[in-house]
Amino acid sequence: MNASTALVESVNLHKDFHGVEVLKGIDMLVAEGEVVCLLGPSGSGKTTFLRCINQLEVFNGGRLYVDGELLGLRDAGGTLHRLPDKQIARQRRQIGMVFQRFNLFPHKTALENVIEGPVQVGGVRKKEAVAEAKVLLERVGLAERADHYPSQLSGGQQQRVAIARALAMKPKLMLFDEPTSALDPELVGEVLAVMRELADDGMTMIVVTHEIAFARDVADRVVFMDGGVVVEEGPPSEVIRAPKHERTKTFLSRIL
Ligand code: ADP
């Protein structure tokens, strides 16, 4: 894999909050079309890493490239160089993010939630956005619910709307931050099924999850993080079935 095929390249990425280092030099390459699952105990820096990729956090050191473009770096003198705001906004539009909480607009229907980004941010004409949103809602199995408000939908349905909403911006990369951990157990499967289809369609995805079966079956690569570092990574057949490191073994034994 070389830099030209890497959609995300993180080099020695550091991030601290008020002097406490939570990312201690993350190196990671994610190729186009790859599905990477990030596993690790709570507090290991997984969310912070995703937020750096999406530029919701400013990192303190190292380099991060998305689609070959350098998002920022801190030079030897300690000065932070970031992309100009306009380019940050453009980069963000290429990245879809799905959170643990669905964050839908409560006063808008499923369809209105999905068209919001394309119309307000993407400059797409409403008619066109509606047609595309209907296709996306169909894709996540919610064609019948287009006119429902979030409060009329189950958690699993809301999360599928959130996925459709992210896809409406035609992202190159989808980031998922524990997308099923706020759901009742019986609703987890329907969301994972949509994610699995996305993966099968070739979407590049970084997924923070505790769903080991999903990681085992869908991920091309599993990255195990602990304490702000990547402890080990590899295909699920190695990291999940035969972890090398004690910390990975302990973590897996707790959640399996
Ligand atoms: P994970 O996703 O693996 O649970 P996080 O990236 O959420 O880990 O958190 C890593 C560490 O950074 C934790 O100790 C957390 O308390 C801390 N942290 C995360 N966000 C902030 C913030 N905005 N301010 C201060 N500390 C934070």
PDB file of C-alpha atoms and ligand atoms in Angstrom:
ATOM      1  CA  MET A   1       0.000   0.000   0.000  1.00  0.00           C
ATOM      2  CA  ASN A   2       1.454   3.404  -0.864  1.00  0.00           C
ATOM      3  CA  ALA A   3       0.371   6.922   0.037  1.00  0.00           C
ATOM      4  CA  SER A   4      -1.589   7.389  -3.168  1.00  0.00           C
ATOM      5  CA  THR A   5      -4.007   4.588  -2.327  1.00  0.00           C
ATOM      6  CA  ALA A   6      -4.327   5.576   1.333  1.00  0.00           C
ATOM      7  CA  LEU A   7      -7.464   7.524   2.082  1.00  0.00           C
ATOM      8  CA  VAL A   8      -6.316   8.183   5.631  1.00  0.00           C
ATOM      9  CA  GLU A   9      -2.708   8.335   6.704  1.00  0.00           C
ATOM     10  CA  SER A  10      -1.853   9.146  10.277  1.00  0.00           C
ATOM     11  CA  VAL A  11       1.803   9.615  11.127  1.00  0.00           C
ATOM     12  CA  ASN A  12       2.917   9.789  14.754  1.00  0.00           C
ATOM     13  CA  LEU A  13      -0.298  11.596  15.703  1.00  0.00           C
ATOM     14  CA  HIS A  14      -0.349  13.188  19.148  1.00  0.00           C
ATOM     15  CA  LYS A  15      -3.213  14.780  20.990  1.00  0.00           C
ATOM     16  CA  ASP A  16      -3.443  16.014  24.537  1.00  0.00           C
ATOM     17  CA  PHE A  17      -6.203  17.583  26.562  1.00  0.00           C
ATOM     18  CA  HIS A  18      -4.872  20.135  29.038  1.00  0.00           C
ATOM     19  CA  GLY A  19      -1.484  18.485  29.121  1.00  0.00           C
ATOM     20  CA  VAL A  20      -2.772  14.913  29.392  1.00  0.00           C
ATOM     21  CA  GLU A  21      -1.680  12.984  26.353  1.00  0.00           C
ATOM     22  CA  VAL A  22      -4.469  10.755  25.005  1.00  0.00           C
ATOM     23  CA  LEU A  23      -2.986   9.937  21.588  1.00  0.00           C
ATOM     24  CA  LYS A  24       0.676   9.045  21.930  1.00  0.00           C
ATOM     25  CA  GLY A  25       1.865   8.691  18.376  1.00  0.00           C
ATOM     26  CA  ILE A  26      -0.727   6.927  16.238  1.00  0.00           C
ATOM     27  CA  ASP A  27       0.465   5.530  12.921  1.00  0.00           C
ATOM     28  CA  MET A  28      -2.283   4.218  10.712  1.00  0.00           C
ATOM     29  CA  LEU A  29      -2.983   3.774   7.020  1.00  0.00           C
ATOM     30  CA  VAL A  30      -6.472   3.157   5.736  1.00  0.00           C
ATOM     31  CA  ALA A  31      -6.699   2.259   2.084  1.00  0.00           C
ATOM     32  CA  GLU A  32      -9.557   3.185  -0.175  1.00  0.00           C
ATOM     33  CA  GLY A  33     -12.319   0.606   0.173  1.00  0.00           C
ATOM     34  CA  GLU A  34     -10.942  -0.782   3.388  1.00  0.00           C
ATOM     35  CA  VAL A  35     -13.026  -1.444   6.495  1.00  0.00           C
ATOM     36  CA  VAL A  36     -11.049  -0.944   9.683  1.00  0.00           C
ATOM     37  CA  CYS A  37     -12.515  -1.681  13.100  1.00  0.00           C
ATOM     38  CA  LEU A  38     -10.993   0.092  16.087  1.00  0.00           C
ATOM     39  CA  LEU A  39     -11.259  -1.912  19.275  1.00  0.00           C
ATOM     40  CA  GLY A  40     -10.068  -1.082  22.735  1.00  0.00           C
ATOM     41  CA  PRO A  41     -11.111  -0.264  26.257  1.00  0.00           C
ATOM     42  CA  SER A  42     -12.935   2.914  27.099  1.00  0.00           C
ATOM     43  CA  GLY A  43     -10.604   5.896  27.302  1.00  0.00           C
ATOM     44  CA  SER A  44      -7.993   4.474  24.931  1.00  0.00           C
ATOM     45  CA  GLY A  45      -8.348   7.359  22.459  1.00  0.00           C
ATOM     46  CA  LYS A  46     -10.521   5.821  19.731  1.00  0.00           C
ATOM     47  CA  THR A  47     -13.088   8.615  19.611  1.00  0.00           C
ATOM     48  CA  THR A  48     -10.405  11.276  19.795  1.00  0.00           C
ATOM     49  CA  PHE A  49      -8.655   9.680  16.833  1.00  0.00           C
ATOM     50  CA  LEU A  50     -11.880   9.733  14.772  1.00  0.00           C
ATOM     51  CA  ARG A  51     -12.496  13.345  15.786  1.00  0.00           C
ATOM     52  CA  CYS A  52      -9.001  14.313  14.632  1.00  0.00           C
ATOM     53  CA  ILE A  53      -9.682  12.758  11.224  1.00  0.00           C
ATOM     54  CA  ASN A  54     -12.899  14.742  10.981  1.00  0.00           C
ATOM     55  CA  GLN A  55     -11.136  17.834  12.324  1.00  0.00           C
ATOM     56  CA  LEU A  56     -13.478  18.144  15.255  1.00  0.00           C
ATOM     57  CA  GLU A  57     -10.296  18.110  17.332  1.00  0.00           C
ATOM     58  CA  VAL A  58      -7.025  19.839  16.582  1.00  0.00           C
ATOM     59  CA  PHE A  59      -4.130  17.466  17.139  1.00  0.00           C
ATOM     60  CA  ASN A  60      -0.911  18.546  18.800  1.00  0.00           C
ATOM     61  CA  GLY A  61       1.731  16.742  16.845  1.00  0.00           C
ATOM     62  CA  GLY A  62       2.383  14.477  13.910  1.00  0.00           C
ATOM     63  CA  ARG A  63       0.716  14.571  10.547  1.00  0.00           C
ATOM     64  CA  LEU A  64      -2.624  13.520   9.211  1.00  0.00           C
ATOM     65  CA  TYR A  65      -3.548  13.172   5.568  1.00  0.00           C
ATOM     66  CA  VAL A  66      -7.039  12.562   4.237  1.00  0.00           C
ATOM     67  CA  ASP A  67      -7.256  11.674   0.572  1.00  0.00           C
ATOM     68  CA  GLY A  68      -3.657  12.758   0.138  1.00  0.00           C
ATOM     69  CA  GLU A  69      -4.229  16.202   1.610  1.00  0.00           C
ATOM     70  CA  LEU A  70      -2.266  17.238   4.682  1.00  0.00           C
ATOM     71  CA  LEU A  71      -4.758  18.436   7.304  1.00  0.00           C
ATOM     72  CA  GLY A  72      -2.200  19.950   9.560  1.00  0.00           C
ATOM     73  CA  LEU A  73       1.075  19.606  11.333  1.00  0.00           C
ATOM     74  CA  ARG A  74       2.991  21.217  14.121  1.00  0.00           C
ATOM     75  CA  ASP A  75       6.456  22.335  13.092  1.00  0.00           C
ATOM     76  CA  ALA A  76       9.645  21.971  15.115  1.00  0.00           C
ATOM     77  CA  GLY A  77       9.102  25.424  16.629  1.00  0.00           C
ATOM     78  CA  GLY A  78       5.691  24.306  17.962  1.00  0.00           C
ATOM     79  CA  THR A  79       3.599  26.299  15.510  1.00  0.00           C
ATOM     80  CA  LEU A  80       0.455  24.576  14.296  1.00  0.00           C
ATOM     81  CA  HIS A  81      -0.221  24.701  10.580  1.00  0.00           C
ATOM     82  CA  ARG A  82      -3.806  23.885   9.627  1.00  0.00           C
ATOM     83  CA  LEU A  83      -5.748  24.027   6.439  1.00  0.00           C
ATOM     84  CA  PRO A  84      -7.710  27.253   5.971  1.00  0.00           C
ATOM     85  CA  ASP A  85     -11.280  27.074   7.309  1.00  0.00           C
ATOM     86  CA  LYS A  86     -12.797  26.807   3.843  1.00  0.00           C
ATOM     87  CA  GLN A  87     -10.703  23.751   3.050  1.00  0.00           C
ATOM     88  CA  ILE A  88     -11.487  22.231   6.426  1.00  0.00           C
ATOM     89  CA  ALA A  89     -15.193  22.581   5.624  1.00  0.00           C
ATOM     90  CA  ARG A  90     -14.650  21.002   2.210  1.00  0.00           C
ATOM     91  CA  GLN A  91     -12.699  18.108   3.740  1.00  0.00           C
ATOM     92  CA  ARG A  92     -15.394  17.555   6.353  1.00  0.00           C
ATOM     93  CA  ARG A  93     -18.052  17.262   3.690  1.00  0.00           C
ATOM     94  CA  GLN A  94     -16.190  14.265   2.296  1.00  0.00           C
ATOM     95  CA  ILE A  95     -16.344  12.485   5.617  1.00  0.00           C
ATOM     96  CA  GLY A  96     -19.560  11.073   7.009  1.00  0.00           C
ATOM     97  CA  MET A  97     -19.769  10.565  10.732  1.00  0.00           C
ATOM     98  CA  VAL A  98     -22.231   8.457  12.651  1.00  0.00           C
ATOM     99  CA  PHE A  99     -22.277   8.868  16.414  1.00  0.00           C
ATOM    100  CA  GLN A 100     -23.452   6.749  19.288  1.00  0.00           C
ATOM    101  CA  ARG A 101     -26.362   9.160  19.728  1.00  0.00           C
ATOM    102  CA  PHE A 102     -28.197   9.753  16.500  1.00  0.00           C
ATOM    103  CA  ASN A 103     -28.351  13.557  16.706  1.00  0.00           C
ATOM    104  CA  LEU A 104     -31.227  13.863  14.257  1.00  0.00           C
ATOM    105  CA  PHE A 105     -33.111  17.151  14.086  1.00  0.00           C
ATOM    106  CA  PRO A 106     -36.176  16.323  16.212  1.00  0.00           C
ATOM    107  CA  HIS A 107     -38.502  18.736  14.425  1.00  0.00           C
ATOM    108  CA  LYS A 108     -37.682  17.369  10.962  1.00  0.00           C
ATOM    109  CA  THR A 109     -38.926  14.169   9.354  1.00  0.00           C
ATOM    110  CA  ALA A 110     -36.570  11.382   8.315  1.00  0.00           C
ATOM    111  CA  LEU A 111     -36.564  12.708   4.747  1.00  0.00           C
ATOM    112  CA  GLU A 112     -36.024  16.295   5.852  1.00  0.00           C
ATOM    113  CA  ASN A 113     -33.103  15.188   8.004  1.00  0.00           C
ATOM    114  CA  VAL A 114     -31.516  13.467   5.021  1.00  0.00           C
ATOM    115  CA  ILE A 115     -31.895  16.408   2.617  1.00  0.00           C
ATOM    116  CA  GLU A 116     -30.704  19.025   5.123  1.00  0.00           C
ATOM    117  CA  GLY A 117     -26.967  18.674   4.351  1.00  0.00           C
ATOM    118  CA  PRO A 118     -27.183  18.484   0.549  1.00  0.00           C
ATOM    119  CA  VAL A 119     -29.585  21.444   0.356  1.00  0.00           C
ATOM    120  CA  GLN A 120     -28.097  23.702   3.045  1.00  0.00           C
ATOM    121  CA  VAL A 121     -24.418  22.876   2.676  1.00  0.00           C
ATOM    122  CA  GLY A 122     -24.063  21.130  -0.671  1.00  0.00           C
ATOM    123  CA  GLY A 123     -26.150  23.563  -2.709  1.00  0.00           C
ATOM    124  CA  VAL A 124     -28.218  20.744  -4.216  1.00  0.00           C
ATOM    125  CA  ARG A 125     -31.688  21.680  -5.501  1.00  0.00           C
ATOM    126  CA  LYS A 126     -34.432  20.482  -3.197  1.00  0.00           C
ATOM    127  CA  LYS A 127     -36.174  18.325  -5.776  1.00  0.00           C
ATOM    128  CA  GLU A 128     -32.969  16.524  -6.597  1.00  0.00           C
ATOM    129  CA  ALA A 129     -32.072  16.127  -2.912  1.00  0.00           C
ATOM    130  CA  VAL A 130     -35.500  14.627  -2.179  1.00  0.00           C
ATOM    131  CA  ALA A 131     -35.123  12.102  -4.997  1.00  0.00           C
ATOM    132  CA  GLU A 132     -31.688  11.077  -3.714  1.00  0.00           C
ATOM    133  CA  ALA A 133     -32.885  10.940  -0.112  1.00  0.00           C
ATOM    134  CA  LYS A 134     -35.668   8.552  -1.089  1.00  0.00           C
ATOM    135  CA  VAL A 135     -33.134   6.225  -2.670  1.00  0.00           C
ATOM    136  CA  LEU A 136     -30.990   6.384   0.460  1.00  0.00           C
ATOM    137  CA  LEU A 137     -33.912   5.740   2.795  1.00  0.00           C
ATOM    138  CA  GLU A 138     -34.810   2.760   0.642  1.00  0.00           C
ATOM    139  CA  ARG A 139     -31.232   1.567   0.912  1.00  0.00           C
ATOM    140  CA  VAL A 140     -31.372   1.615   4.715  1.00  0.00           C
ATOM    141  CA  GLY A 141     -34.790  -0.069   4.645  1.00  0.00           C
ATOM    142  CA  LEU A 142     -36.833   2.968   5.655  1.00  0.00           C
ATOM    143  CA  ALA A 143     -38.652   4.021   2.494  1.00  0.00           C
ATOM    144  CA  GLU A 144     -41.940   3.643   4.364  1.00  0.00           C
ATOM    145  CA  ARG A 145     -40.826   5.922   7.185  1.00  0.00           C
ATOM    146  CA  ALA A 146     -39.696   8.948   5.183  1.00  0.00           C
ATOM    147  CA  ASP A 147     -42.375  11.186   6.709  1.00  0.00           C
ATOM    148  CA  HIS A 148     -41.901  10.053  10.295  1.00  0.00           C
ATOM    149  CA  TYR A 149     -40.319  12.258  12.928  1.00  0.00           C
ATOM    150  CA  PRO A 150     -37.428  10.889  15.016  1.00  0.00           C
ATOM    151  CA  SER A 151     -39.692  10.483  18.056  1.00  0.00           C
ATOM    152  CA  GLN A 152     -41.878   8.152  15.970  1.00  0.00           C
ATOM    153  CA  LEU A 153     -38.931   5.930  15.084  1.00  0.00           C
ATOM    154  CA  SER A 154     -37.112   3.271  17.098  1.00  0.00           C
ATOM    155  CA  GLY A 155     -33.471   3.833  18.015  1.00  0.00           C
ATOM    156  CA  GLY A 156     -32.368   1.442  15.283  1.00  0.00           C
ATOM    157  CA  GLN A 157     -34.476   3.267  12.712  1.00  0.00           C
ATOM    158  CA  GLN A 158     -33.118   6.625  13.853  1.00  0.00           C
ATOM    159  CA  GLN A 159     -29.586   5.369  13.521  1.00  0.00           C
ATOM    160  CA  ARG A 160     -30.338   4.139   9.997  1.00  0.00           C
ATOM    161  CA  VAL A 161     -31.676   7.600   9.145  1.00  0.00           C
ATOM    162  CA  ALA A 162     -28.438   9.029  10.561  1.00  0.00           C
ATOM    163  CA  ILE A 163     -26.477   6.733   8.232  1.00  0.00           C
ATOM    164  CA  ALA A 164     -28.619   7.803   5.251  1.00  0.00           C
ATOM    165  CA  ARG A 165     -28.078  11.424   6.250  1.00  0.00           C
ATOM    166  CA  ALA A 166     -24.309  10.951   6.290  1.00  0.00           C
ATOM    167  CA  LEU A 167     -24.409   9.155   2.921  1.00  0.00           C
ATOM    168  CA  ALA A 168     -26.423  12.007   1.396  1.00  0.00           C
ATOM    169  CA  MET A 169     -23.245  14.086   1.327  1.00  0.00           C
ATOM    170  CA  LYS A 170     -21.633  11.395  -0.852  1.00  0.00           C
ATOM    171  CA  PRO A 171     -18.693  10.926   1.493  1.00  0.00           C
ATOM    172  CA  LYS A 172     -15.460   9.232   0.534  1.00  0.00           C
ATOM    173  CA  LEU A 173     -15.033   7.967   4.051  1.00  0.00           C
ATOM    174  CA  MET A 174     -17.471   6.977   6.782  1.00  0.00           C
ATOM    175  CA  LEU A 175     -16.533   7.147  10.451  1.00  0.00           C
ATOM    176  CA  PHE A 176     -18.677   5.259  12.938  1.00  0.00           C
ATOM    177  CA  ASP A 177     -18.280   5.903  16.657  1.00  0.00           C
ATOM    178  CA  GLU A 178     -19.918   3.052  18.564  1.00  0.00           C
ATOM    179  CA  PRO A 179     -23.020   3.320  16.379  1.00  0.00           C
ATOM    180  CA  THR A 180     -24.885   0.535  18.155  1.00  0.00           C
ATOM    181  CA  SER A 181     -23.887   0.975  21.765  1.00  0.00           C
ATOM    182  CA  ALA A 182     -26.888   3.171  22.660  1.00  0.00           C
ATOM    183  CA  LEU A 183     -29.362   0.709  21.145  1.00  0.00           C
ATOM    184  CA  ASP A 184     -31.482  -1.941  22.757  1.00  0.00           C
ATOM    185  CA  PRO A 185     -29.918  -5.295  21.926  1.00  0.00           C
ATOM    186  CA  GLU A 186     -32.743  -6.343  19.599  1.00  0.00           C
ATOM    187  CA  LEU A 187     -32.144  -3.260  17.412  1.00  0.00           C
ATOM    188  CA  VAL A 188     -28.391  -3.691  16.967  1.00  0.00           C
ATOM    189  CA  GLY A 189     -28.638  -6.216  14.133  1.00  0.00           C
ATOM    190  CA  GLU A 190     -30.569  -3.980  11.732  1.00  0.00           C
ATOM    191  CA  VAL A 191     -27.953  -1.215  12.009  1.00  0.00           C
ATOM    192  CA  LEU A 192     -25.041  -3.620  11.618  1.00  0.00           C
ATOM    193  CA  ALA A 193     -26.762  -5.107   8.551  1.00  0.00           C
ATOM    194  CA  VAL A 194     -26.872  -1.666   6.894  1.00  0.00           C
ATOM    195  CA  MET A 195     -23.206  -1.124   7.740  1.00  0.00           C
ATOM    196  CA  ARG A 196     -22.316  -4.510   6.362  1.00  0.00           C
ATOM    197  CA  GLU A 197     -24.016  -3.645   3.069  1.00  0.00           C
ATOM    198  CA  LEU A 198     -22.120  -0.390   2.898  1.00  0.00           C
ATOM    199  CA  ALA A 199     -18.887  -2.277   3.398  1.00  0.00           C
ATOM    200  CA  ASP A 200     -19.866  -4.742   0.679  1.00  0.00           C
ATOM    201  CA  ASP A 201     -20.501  -1.796  -1.645  1.00  0.00           C
ATOM    202  CA  GLY A 202     -16.880  -0.734  -1.191  1.00  0.00           C
ATOM    203  CA  MET A 203     -17.255   2.199   1.206  1.00  0.00           C
ATOM    204  CA  THR A 204     -14.111   3.064   3.151  1.00  0.00           C
ATOM    205  CA  MET A 205     -15.046   2.814   6.808  1.00  0.00           C
ATOM    206  CA  ILE A 206     -13.424   3.254  10.189  1.00  0.00           C
ATOM    207  CA  VAL A 207     -15.646   1.769  12.844  1.00  0.00           C
ATOM    208  CA  VAL A 208     -15.184   2.070  16.591  1.00  0.00           C
ATOM    209  CA  THR A 209     -17.150  -0.815  17.997  1.00  0.00           C
ATOM    210  CA  HIS A 210     -17.432  -3.413  20.702  1.00  0.00           C
ATOM    211  CA  GLU A 211     -19.336  -5.702  18.326  1.00  0.00           C
ATOM    212  CA  ILE A 212     -16.682  -8.341  17.951  1.00  0.00           C
ATOM    213  CA  ALA A 213     -18.728 -10.517  15.596  1.00  0.00           C
ATOM    214  CA  PHE A 214     -19.109  -7.555  13.227  1.00  0.00           C
ATOM    215  CA  ALA A 215     -15.383  -6.822  13.386  1.00  0.00           C
ATOM    216  CA  ARG A 216     -14.565 -10.480  12.786  1.00  0.00           C
ATOM    217  CA  ASP A 217     -16.918 -10.839   9.819  1.00  0.00           C
ATOM    218  CA  VAL A 218     -16.747  -7.443   8.128  1.00  0.00           C
ATOM    219  CA  ALA A 219     -13.412  -5.770   8.918  1.00  0.00           C
ATOM    220  CA  ASP A 220     -10.491  -6.109   6.574  1.00  0.00           C
ATOM    221  CA  ARG A 221      -8.319  -5.072   9.461  1.00  0.00           C
ATOM    222  CA  VAL A 222      -8.726  -4.734  13.188  1.00  0.00           C
ATOM    223  CA  VAL A 223      -6.725  -2.203  15.179  1.00  0.00           C
ATOM    224  CA  PHE A 224      -6.534  -2.676  18.925  1.00  0.00           C
ATOM    225  CA  MET A 225      -5.802   0.523  20.874  1.00  0.00           C
ATOM    226  CA  ASP A 226      -5.040   0.935  24.534  1.00  0.00           C
ATOM    227  CA  GLY A 227      -3.713   3.905  26.470  1.00  0.00           C
ATOM    228  CA  GLY A 228      -3.390   6.117  23.395  1.00  0.00           C
ATOM    229  CA  VAL A 229      -1.277   3.723  21.351  1.00  0.00           C
ATOM    230  CA  VAL A 230      -1.929   1.042  18.757  1.00  0.00           C
ATOM    231  CA  VAL A 231      -1.090  -2.181  20.568  1.00  0.00           C
ATOM    232  CA  GLU A 232      -1.593  -4.507  17.622  1.00  0.00           C
ATOM    233  CA  GLU A 233      -3.307  -4.642  14.286  1.00  0.00           C
ATOM    234  CA  GLY A 234      -3.944  -7.126  11.538  1.00  0.00           C
ATOM    235  CA  PRO A 235      -6.677  -9.157   9.900  1.00  0.00           C
ATOM    236  CA  PRO A 236      -9.458 -10.228  12.277  1.00  0.00           C
ATOM    237  CA  SER A 237      -8.325 -13.818  11.929  1.00  0.00           C
ATOM    238  CA  GLU A 238      -5.127 -12.824  13.732  1.00  0.00           C
ATOM    239  CA  VAL A 239      -6.080 -10.048  16.133  1.00  0.00           C
ATOM    240  CA  ILE A 240      -9.382 -11.531  17.286  1.00  0.00           C
ATOM    241  CA  ARG A 241      -8.741 -15.238  16.930  1.00  0.00           C
ATOM    242  CA  ALA A 242      -5.086 -15.254  17.940  1.00  0.00           C
ATOM    243  CA  PRO A 243      -4.080 -11.995  19.634  1.00  0.00           C
ATOM    244  CA  LYS A 244      -0.373 -11.695  20.343  1.00  0.00           C
ATOM    245  CA  HIS A 245      -0.400  -9.120  23.096  1.00  0.00           C
ATOM    246  CA  GLU A 246      -1.493  -9.670  26.647  1.00  0.00           C
ATOM    247  CA  ARG A 247      -3.524  -6.433  26.672  1.00  0.00           C
ATOM    248  CA  THR A 248      -5.479  -7.540  23.603  1.00  0.00           C
ATOM    249  CA  LYS A 249      -6.090 -10.971  25.098  1.00  0.00           C
ATOM    250  CA  THR A 250      -7.348  -9.473  28.358  1.00  0.00           C
ATOM    251  CA  PHE A 251      -9.653  -7.036  26.557  1.00  0.00           C
ATOM    252  CA  LEU A 252     -11.118  -9.719  24.312  1.00  0.00           C
ATOM    253  CA  SER A 253     -11.602 -12.154  27.157  1.00  0.00           C
ATOM    254  CA  ARG A 254     -13.649  -9.497  28.963  1.00  0.00           C
ATOM    255  CA  ILE A 255     -16.014  -8.770  26.115  1.00  0.00           C
ATOM    256  CA  LEU A 256     -16.316 -12.114  24.362  1.00  0.00           C
TER     257      LEU A 256
HETATM  258  P1  ADP B   1     -12.347   6.061  23.724  1.00  0.00           P
HETATM  259  O1  ADP B   1     -13.096   6.506  22.517  1.00  0.00           O
HETATM  260  O2  ADP B   1     -11.339   4.991  23.426  1.00  0.00           O
HETATM  261  O3  ADP B   1     -13.244   5.677  24.871  1.00  0.00           O
HETATM  262  P2  ADP B   1     -11.696   8.844  24.043  1.00  0.00           P
HETATM  263  O4  ADP B   1     -10.986   9.270  22.822  1.00  0.00           O
HETATM  264  O5  ADP B   1     -13.130   9.199  24.177  1.00  0.00           O
HETATM  265  O6  ADP B   1     -11.481   7.284  24.261  1.00  0.00           O
HETATM  266  O7  ADP B   1     -10.961   9.445  25.308  1.00  0.00           O
HETATM  267  C1  ADP B   1      -9.568   9.316  25.534  1.00  0.00           C
HETATM  268  C2  ADP B   1      -9.198  10.103  26.783  1.00  0.00           C
HETATM  269  O8  ADP B   1      -9.315  11.495  26.488  1.00  0.00           O
HETATM  270  C3  ADP B   1     -10.094   9.822  27.969  1.00  0.00           C
HETATM  271  O9  ADP B   1      -9.287   9.822  29.119  1.00  0.00           O
HETATM  272  C4  ADP B   1     -11.024  11.019  27.987  1.00  0.00           C
HETATM  273  O10 ADP B   1     -11.450  11.313  29.287  1.00  0.00           O
HETATM  274  C5  ADP B   1     -10.152  12.133  27.432  1.00  0.00           C
HETATM  275  N1  ADP B   1     -10.921  13.162  26.721  1.00  0.00           N
HETATM  276  C6  ADP B   1     -11.663  12.984  25.597  1.00  0.00           C
HETATM  277  N2  ADP B   1     -12.205  14.144  25.188  1.00  0.00           N
HETATM  278  C7  ADP B   1     -11.808  15.089  26.075  1.00  0.00           C
HETATM  279  C8  ADP B   1     -12.035  16.502  26.205  1.00  0.00           C
HETATM  280  N3  ADP B   1     -12.779  17.167  25.327  1.00  0.00           N
HETATM  281  N4  ADP B   1     -11.454  17.133  27.258  1.00  0.00           N
HETATM  282  C9  ADP B   1     -10.695  16.469  28.137  1.00  0.00           C
HETATM  283  N5  ADP B   1     -10.425  15.158  28.077  1.00  0.00           N
HETATM  284  C10 ADP B   1     -10.976  14.460  27.066  1.00  0.00           C
END
